[in-house]
Coordinates of C-alpha atoms in Angstrom, one line a residue:
X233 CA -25.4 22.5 -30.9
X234 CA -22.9 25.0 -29.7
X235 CA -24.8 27.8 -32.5
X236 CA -28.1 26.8 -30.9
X237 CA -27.2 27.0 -26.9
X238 CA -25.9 30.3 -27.9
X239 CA -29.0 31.9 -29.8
X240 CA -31.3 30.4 -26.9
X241 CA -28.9 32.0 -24.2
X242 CA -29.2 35.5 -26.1
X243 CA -32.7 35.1 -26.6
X244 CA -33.3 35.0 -22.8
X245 CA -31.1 37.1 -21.9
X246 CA -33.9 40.0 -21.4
X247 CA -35.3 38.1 -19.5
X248 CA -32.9 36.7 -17.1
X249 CA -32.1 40.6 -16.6
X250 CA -35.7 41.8 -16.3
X251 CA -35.7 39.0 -13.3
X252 CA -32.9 39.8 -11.6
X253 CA -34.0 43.8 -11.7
X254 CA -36.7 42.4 -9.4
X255 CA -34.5 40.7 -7.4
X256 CA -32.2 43.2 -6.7
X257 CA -34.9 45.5 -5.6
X258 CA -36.1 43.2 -2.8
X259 CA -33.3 44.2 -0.3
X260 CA -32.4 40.9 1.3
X261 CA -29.0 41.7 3.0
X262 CA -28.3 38.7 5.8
X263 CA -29.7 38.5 8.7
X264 CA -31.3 42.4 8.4
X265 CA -34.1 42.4 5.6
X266 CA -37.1 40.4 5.6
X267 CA -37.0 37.8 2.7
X268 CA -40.1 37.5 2.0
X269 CA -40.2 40.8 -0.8
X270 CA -37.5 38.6 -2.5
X271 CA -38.8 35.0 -2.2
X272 CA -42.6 36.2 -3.1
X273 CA -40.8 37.0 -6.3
X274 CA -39.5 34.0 -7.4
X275 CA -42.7 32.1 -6.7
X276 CA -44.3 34.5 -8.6
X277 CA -42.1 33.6 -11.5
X278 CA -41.9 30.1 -11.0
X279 CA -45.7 29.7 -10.5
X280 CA -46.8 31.3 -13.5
X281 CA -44.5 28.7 -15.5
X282 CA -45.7 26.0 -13.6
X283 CA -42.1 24.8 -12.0
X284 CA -42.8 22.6 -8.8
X285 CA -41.3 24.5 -5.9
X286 CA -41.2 25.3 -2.0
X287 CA -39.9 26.8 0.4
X288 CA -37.7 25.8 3.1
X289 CA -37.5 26.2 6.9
X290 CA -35.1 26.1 9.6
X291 CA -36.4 24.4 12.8
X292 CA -37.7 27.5 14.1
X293 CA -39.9 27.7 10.8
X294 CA -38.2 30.7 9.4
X295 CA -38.1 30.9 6.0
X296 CA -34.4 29.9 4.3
X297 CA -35.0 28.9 1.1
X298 CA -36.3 28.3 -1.8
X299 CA -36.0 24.4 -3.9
X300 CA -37.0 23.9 -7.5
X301 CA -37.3 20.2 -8.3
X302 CA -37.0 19.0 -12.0
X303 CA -37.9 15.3 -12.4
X304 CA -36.3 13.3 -15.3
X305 CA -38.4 10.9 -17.3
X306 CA -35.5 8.4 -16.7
X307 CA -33.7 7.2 -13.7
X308 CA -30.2 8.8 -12.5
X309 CA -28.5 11.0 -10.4
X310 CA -29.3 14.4 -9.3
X311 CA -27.2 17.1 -9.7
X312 CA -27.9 20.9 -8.4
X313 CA -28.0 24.4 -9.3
X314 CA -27.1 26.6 -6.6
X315 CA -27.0 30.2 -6.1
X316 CA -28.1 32.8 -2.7
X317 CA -30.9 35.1 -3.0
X318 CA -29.8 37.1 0.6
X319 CA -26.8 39.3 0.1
X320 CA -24.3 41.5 1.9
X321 CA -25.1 44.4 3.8
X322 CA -24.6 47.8 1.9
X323 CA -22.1 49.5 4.2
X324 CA -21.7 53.0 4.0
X325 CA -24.7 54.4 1.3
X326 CA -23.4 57.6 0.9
X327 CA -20.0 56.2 -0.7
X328 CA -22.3 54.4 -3.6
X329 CA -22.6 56.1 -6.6
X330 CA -26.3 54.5 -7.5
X331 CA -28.7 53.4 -4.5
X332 CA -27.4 49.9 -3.2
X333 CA -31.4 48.5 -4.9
X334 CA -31.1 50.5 -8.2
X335 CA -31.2 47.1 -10.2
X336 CA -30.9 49.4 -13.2
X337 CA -29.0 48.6 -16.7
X338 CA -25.5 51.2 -17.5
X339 CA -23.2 51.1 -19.6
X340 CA -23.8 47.5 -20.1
X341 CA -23.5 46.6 -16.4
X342 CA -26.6 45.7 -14.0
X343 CA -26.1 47.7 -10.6
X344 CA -26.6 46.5 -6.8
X345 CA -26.4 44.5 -4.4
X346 CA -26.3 41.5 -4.9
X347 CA -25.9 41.7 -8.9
X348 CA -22.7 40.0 -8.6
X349 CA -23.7 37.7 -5.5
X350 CA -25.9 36.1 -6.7
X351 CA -28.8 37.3 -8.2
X352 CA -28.3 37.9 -11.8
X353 CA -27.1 33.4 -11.1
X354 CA -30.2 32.9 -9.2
X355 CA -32.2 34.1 -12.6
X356 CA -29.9 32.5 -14.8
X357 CA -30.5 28.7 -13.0
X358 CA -34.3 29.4 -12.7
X359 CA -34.1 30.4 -16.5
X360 CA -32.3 26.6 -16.7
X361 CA -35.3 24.6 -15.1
X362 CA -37.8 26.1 -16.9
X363 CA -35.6 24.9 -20.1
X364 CA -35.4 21.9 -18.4
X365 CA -38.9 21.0 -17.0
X366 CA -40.4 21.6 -20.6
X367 CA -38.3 18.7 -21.6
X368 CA -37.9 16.8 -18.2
X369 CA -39.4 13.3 -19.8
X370 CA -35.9 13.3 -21.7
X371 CA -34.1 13.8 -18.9
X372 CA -32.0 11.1 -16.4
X373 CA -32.1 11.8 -13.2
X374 CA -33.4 15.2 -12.1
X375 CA -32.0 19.0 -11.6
X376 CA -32.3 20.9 -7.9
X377 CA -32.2 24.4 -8.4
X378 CA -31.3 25.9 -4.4
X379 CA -32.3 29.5 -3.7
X380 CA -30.8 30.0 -0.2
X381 CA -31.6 33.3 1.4
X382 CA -29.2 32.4 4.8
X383 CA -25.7 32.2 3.4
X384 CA -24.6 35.8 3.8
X385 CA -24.8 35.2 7.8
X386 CA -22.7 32.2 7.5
X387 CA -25.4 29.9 8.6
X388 CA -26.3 28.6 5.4
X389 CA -29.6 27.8 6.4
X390 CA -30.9 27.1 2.9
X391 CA -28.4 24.6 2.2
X392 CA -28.5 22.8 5.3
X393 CA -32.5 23.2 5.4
X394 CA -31.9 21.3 2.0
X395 CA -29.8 18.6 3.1
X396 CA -32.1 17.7 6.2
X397 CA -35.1 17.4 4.2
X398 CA -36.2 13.4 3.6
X399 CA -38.3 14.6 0.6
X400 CA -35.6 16.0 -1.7
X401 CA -33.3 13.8 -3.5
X402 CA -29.4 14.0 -2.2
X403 CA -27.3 15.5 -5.4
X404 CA -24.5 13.8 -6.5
X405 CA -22.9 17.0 -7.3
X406 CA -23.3 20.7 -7.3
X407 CA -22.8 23.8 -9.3
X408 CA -22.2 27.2 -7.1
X409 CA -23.1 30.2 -9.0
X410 CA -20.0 32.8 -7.8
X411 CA -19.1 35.1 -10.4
X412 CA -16.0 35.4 -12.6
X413 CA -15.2 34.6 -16.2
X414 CA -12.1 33.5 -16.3
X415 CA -12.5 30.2 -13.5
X416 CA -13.8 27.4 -12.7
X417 CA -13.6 27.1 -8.9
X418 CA -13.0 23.8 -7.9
X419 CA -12.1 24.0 -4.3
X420 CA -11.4 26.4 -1.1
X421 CA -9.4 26.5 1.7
X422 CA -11.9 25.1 4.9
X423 CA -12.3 26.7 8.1
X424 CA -11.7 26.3 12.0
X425 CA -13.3 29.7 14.0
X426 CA -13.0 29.9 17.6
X427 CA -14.1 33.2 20.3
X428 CA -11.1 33.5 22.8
X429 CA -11.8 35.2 26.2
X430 CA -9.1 36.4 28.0
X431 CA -9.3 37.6 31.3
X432 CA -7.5 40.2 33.6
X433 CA -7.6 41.5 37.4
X434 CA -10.3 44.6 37.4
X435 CA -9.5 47.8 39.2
X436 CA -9.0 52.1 38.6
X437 CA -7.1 52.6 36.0
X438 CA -5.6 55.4 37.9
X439 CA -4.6 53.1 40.9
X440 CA -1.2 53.1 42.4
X441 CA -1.0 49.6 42.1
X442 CA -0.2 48.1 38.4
X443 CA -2.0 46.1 36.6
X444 CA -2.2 44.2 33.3
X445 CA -5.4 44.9 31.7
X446 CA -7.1 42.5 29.8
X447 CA -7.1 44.5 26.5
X448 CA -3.2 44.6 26.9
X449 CA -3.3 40.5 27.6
X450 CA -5.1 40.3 24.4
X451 CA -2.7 42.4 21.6
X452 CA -0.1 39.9 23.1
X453 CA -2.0 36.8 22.2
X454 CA -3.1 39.2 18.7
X455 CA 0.7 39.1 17.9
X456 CA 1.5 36.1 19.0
X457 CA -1.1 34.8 16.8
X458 CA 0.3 37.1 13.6
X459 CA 3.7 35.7 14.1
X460 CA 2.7 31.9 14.5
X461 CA 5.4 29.2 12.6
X462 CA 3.0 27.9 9.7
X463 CA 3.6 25.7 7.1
X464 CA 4.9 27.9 4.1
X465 CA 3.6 27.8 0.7
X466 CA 3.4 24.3 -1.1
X467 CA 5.6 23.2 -3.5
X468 CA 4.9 24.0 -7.2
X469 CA 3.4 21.1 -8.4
X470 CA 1.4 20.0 -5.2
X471 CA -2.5 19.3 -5.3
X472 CA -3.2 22.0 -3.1
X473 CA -1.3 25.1 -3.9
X474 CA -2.8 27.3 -0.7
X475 CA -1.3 27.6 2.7
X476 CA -2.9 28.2 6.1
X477 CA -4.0 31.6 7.5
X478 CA -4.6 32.8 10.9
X479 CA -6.4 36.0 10.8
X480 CA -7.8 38.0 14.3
X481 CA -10.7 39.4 13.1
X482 CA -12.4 41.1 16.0
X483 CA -11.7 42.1 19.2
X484 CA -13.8 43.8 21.8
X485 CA -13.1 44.9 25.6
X486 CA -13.6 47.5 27.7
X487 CA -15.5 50.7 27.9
X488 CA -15.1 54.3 29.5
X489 CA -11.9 55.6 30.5
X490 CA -11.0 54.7 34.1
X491 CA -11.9 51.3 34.4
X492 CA -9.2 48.7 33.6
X493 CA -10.7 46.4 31.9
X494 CA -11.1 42.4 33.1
X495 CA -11.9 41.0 29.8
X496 CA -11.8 40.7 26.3
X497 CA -12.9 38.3 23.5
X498 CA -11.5 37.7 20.2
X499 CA -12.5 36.2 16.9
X500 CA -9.7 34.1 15.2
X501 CA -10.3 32.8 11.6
X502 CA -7.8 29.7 10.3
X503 CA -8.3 29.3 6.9
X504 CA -7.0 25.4 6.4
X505 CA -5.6 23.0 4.1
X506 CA -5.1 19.1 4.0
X507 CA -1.5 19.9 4.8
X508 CA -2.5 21.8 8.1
X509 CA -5.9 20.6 9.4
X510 CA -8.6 21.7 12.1
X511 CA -6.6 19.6 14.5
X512 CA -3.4 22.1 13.4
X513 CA -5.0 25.0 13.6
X514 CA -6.7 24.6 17.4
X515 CA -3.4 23.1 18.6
X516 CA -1.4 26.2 17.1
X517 CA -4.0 28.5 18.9
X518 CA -4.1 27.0 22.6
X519 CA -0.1 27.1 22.2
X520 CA -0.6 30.6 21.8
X521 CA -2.9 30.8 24.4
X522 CA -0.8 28.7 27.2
X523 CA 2.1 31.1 26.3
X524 CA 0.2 34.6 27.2
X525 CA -1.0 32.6 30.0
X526 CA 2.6 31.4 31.1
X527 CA 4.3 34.9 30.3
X528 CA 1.5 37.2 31.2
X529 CA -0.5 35.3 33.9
X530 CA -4.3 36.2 34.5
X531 CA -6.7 35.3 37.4
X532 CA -8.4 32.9 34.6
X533 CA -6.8 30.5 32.3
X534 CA -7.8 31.9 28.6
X535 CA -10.7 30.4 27.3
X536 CA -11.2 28.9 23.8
X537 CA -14.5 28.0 22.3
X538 CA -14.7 27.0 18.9
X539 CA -17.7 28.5 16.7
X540 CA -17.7 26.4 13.4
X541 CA -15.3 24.2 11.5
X542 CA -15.1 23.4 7.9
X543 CA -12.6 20.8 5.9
X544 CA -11.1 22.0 2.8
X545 CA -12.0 20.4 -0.4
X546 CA -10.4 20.1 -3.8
X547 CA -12.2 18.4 -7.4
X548 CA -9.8 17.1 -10.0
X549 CA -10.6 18.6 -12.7
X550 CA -12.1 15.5 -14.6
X551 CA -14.5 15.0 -11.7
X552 CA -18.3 15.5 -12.1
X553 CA -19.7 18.2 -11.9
X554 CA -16.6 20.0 -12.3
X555 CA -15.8 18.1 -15.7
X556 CA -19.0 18.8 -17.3
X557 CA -18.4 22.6 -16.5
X558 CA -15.2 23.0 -17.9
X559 CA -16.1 21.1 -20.7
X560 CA -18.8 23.1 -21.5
X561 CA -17.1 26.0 -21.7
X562 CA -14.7 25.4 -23.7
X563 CA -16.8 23.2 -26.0
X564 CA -17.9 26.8 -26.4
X565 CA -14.7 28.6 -27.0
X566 CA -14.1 30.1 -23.7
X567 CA -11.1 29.3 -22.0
X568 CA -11.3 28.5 -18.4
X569 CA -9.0 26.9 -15.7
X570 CA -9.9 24.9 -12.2
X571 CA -8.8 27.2 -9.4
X572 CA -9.0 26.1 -5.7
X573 CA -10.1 29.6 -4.2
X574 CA -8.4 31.1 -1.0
X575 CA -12.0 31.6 0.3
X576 CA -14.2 29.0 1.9
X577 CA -18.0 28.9 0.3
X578 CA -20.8 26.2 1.0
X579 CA -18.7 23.6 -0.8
X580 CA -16.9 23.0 2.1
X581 CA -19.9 22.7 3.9
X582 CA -21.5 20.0 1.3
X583 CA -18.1 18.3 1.3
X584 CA -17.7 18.0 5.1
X585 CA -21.4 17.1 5.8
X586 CA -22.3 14.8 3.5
X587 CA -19.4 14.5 0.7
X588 CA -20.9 15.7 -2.0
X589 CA -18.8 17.7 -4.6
X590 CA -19.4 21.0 -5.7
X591 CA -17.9 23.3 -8.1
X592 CA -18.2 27.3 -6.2
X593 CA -17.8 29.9 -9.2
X594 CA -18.2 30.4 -13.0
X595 CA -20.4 33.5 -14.0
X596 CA -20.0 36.7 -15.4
X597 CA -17.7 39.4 -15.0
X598 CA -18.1 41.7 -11.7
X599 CA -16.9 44.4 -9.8
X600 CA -17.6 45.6 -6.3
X601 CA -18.7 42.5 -4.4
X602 CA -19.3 42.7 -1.1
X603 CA -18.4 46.4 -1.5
X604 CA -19.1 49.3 -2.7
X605 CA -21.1 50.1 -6.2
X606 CA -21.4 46.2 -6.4
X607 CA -22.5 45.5 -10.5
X608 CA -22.2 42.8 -13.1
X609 CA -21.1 42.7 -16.5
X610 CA -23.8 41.8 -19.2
X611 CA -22.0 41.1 -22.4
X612 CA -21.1 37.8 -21.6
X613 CA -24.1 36.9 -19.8
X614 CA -25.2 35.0 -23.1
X615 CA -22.5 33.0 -22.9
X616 CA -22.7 31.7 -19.1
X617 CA -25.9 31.0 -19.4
X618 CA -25.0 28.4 -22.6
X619 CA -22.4 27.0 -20.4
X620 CA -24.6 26.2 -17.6
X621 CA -27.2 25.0 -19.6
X622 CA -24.6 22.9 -21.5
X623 CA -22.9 21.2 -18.4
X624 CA -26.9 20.2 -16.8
X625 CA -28.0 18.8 -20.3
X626 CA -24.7 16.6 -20.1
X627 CA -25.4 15.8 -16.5
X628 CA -29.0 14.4 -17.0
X629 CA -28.0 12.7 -20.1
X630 CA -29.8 14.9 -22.7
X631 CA -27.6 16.4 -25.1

């Protein structure tokens, strides 16, 4: 079996490349491109293999995703393939040394954006279901394949869009198409995100009478933020081997030169474990907040609104779908290990909306994600693809 997974993989692989080429030359950074260059096509792709698919809205009707549905001839779970079709903005051109859309073949890597994240996946999965659909009266259950084209603004509209929709069977697990060889992502750190405002008397900044501005208010509450008593690293041997993080991670305020300015607003980022929750992190930021207000008092008590909030989430490694992914791969001699990732992804969203599990990376090799001269490896393409195809054939109870 292993022999024959591997042959099919390399026999595709020209064409899982010759797809994602397209795909990376639809530019569909988040929340600046249009999507429809990029989703026209996959439906082009999917149609002419006959693969049921649609589209899927948000409730404005804008476009945020794509769903392939795979029936199985035989009842069972779902389970889901996952990967984004919008990417990350290409930052400064000049600094790339091939055009952010080249999509081109070197040196055994495929270049652009989105290469990495997640393009070269989103062929790879569509590749699966058409694998999958010509034998779908074998299968238990069904496979979801989820093209979401709204993750890189941090809305994840695809996903949710997903979710929401009465017509599409709820997965009892999904696979996350990140890159990297080497891991089997397992689990991430969540989220709590909150915009401070903080407030100061206005007034000439060359006025005899002194005043605190708020952009000085705020790099009090910045460092009082960076030097914040956290938990320290766990134990070795705990579950969750991550700690906390408070990061500022914009700040804006002010303008001209002679104005002092009366507000500024801030964008604080706790990354979170179970050992040091939501709860944690907004009580840890309104303490720092009532001290600036206490030792540098404004004409406004500093405001906190928070913007989204995500829990952590951790598989064992013997849990589905993780299992069947780790066992695939090394039912094919590759050697791979469950990490819990310092990032957060969209399983914490599945896992705090609707607790369903979700393994967030195994693919190929990359460099440059999310910055500059973004491309991914090729040589072991072959062997992703047999892995993935592997863990769903063990999923739907077809091997």
């Amino acid at each position: 079996m292993r022999e024959d997974l591997v042959a099919l993989a390399a026999q595709q692989s020209a064409s899982v490349i010759g797809l994602a080429q397209e795909l990376i030359r639809r530019p569909s950074r988040g929340g600046i491109d249009d999507y429809t260059p990029v989703l026209t096509v996959l439906e082009g792709w999917l149609s002419g293999r006959a693969l049921p698919h649609r589209r899927l809205y948000d409730v404005a009707r804008q476009p945020v995703g794509l769903l392939v549905e795979i029936a199985g001839g035989r009842p069972g779970p779902w389970w889901t393939l996952d990967a984004c079709l919008d990417t990350a903005s290409f930052g400064d051109e000049s600094a790339w040394s091939f055009p952010p859309t080249s999509g081109a073949v070197r040196d055994g890597w495929i270049l652009g954006r989105g290469s990495a994240d997640s393009k070269l996946a989103a062929s790879v999965f569509c590749h699966i279901a058409a694998d999958m659909w010509a034998r779908s009266g074998t299968l238990r259950g069904g496979l979801a394949v989820l093209l979401d084209v709204d993750e890189h603004t941090g809305g994840f509209g695809g996903a949710r869009a997903y979710l929401a929709d009465p017509d599409a069977a709820r997965p009892a697990g999904v696979m996350i198409g990140y890159p990297g060889m080497d891991e089997v992502v397992v689990g991430g750190r969540g989220l709590w995100r909150a915009t401070i405002s903080v407030h100061a008397p206005s007034g000439h900044s060359g006025s005899s009478r002194s005043a605190i501005s708020a952009i000085s208010r705020a790099a009090r509450l910045v460092h009082l933020l960076d030097t914040a008593d956290l938990p320290g690293p766990p134990q070795p041997g705990a579950d969750f081997l991550l700690p906390p993080k408070v990061s500022v991670t914009a700040i804006r305020g002010g303008q001209g030169f002679s104005v002092v300015a009366d507000r500024c607003d801030l964008n604080v980022d706790v990354r979170t474990t179970p050992a040091f929750d939501a709860s944690d992190a907004e009580t840890l930021v309104r303490k720092a907040a009532a001290e600036l207000d206490a030792e540098l008092p404004g004409p406004a008590p500093t405001r906190i609104e928070t913007i989204a909030c995500w829990p952590p989430f951790q598989l064992r490694p013997d849990e589905q779908p993780a299992a069947a992914l780790i066992s695939a791969a090394r039912s094919l001699g590759i050697s791979v290990r469950a990490k819990t990732a310092g990032p957060s992804n969209i399983g914490n969203l599945l896992a705090g909306e609707d607790g369903i599990p979700a393994t967030a990376g195994f693919g190929v090799p990359y460099e440059g994600l999310h910055g500059i001269d973004e491309r991914a490896h090729l040589a072991e393409l072959p062997q992703v693809y047999a892995v993935y195809h592997q863990a769903v054939l063990d999923l739907l109870g077809a091997s």
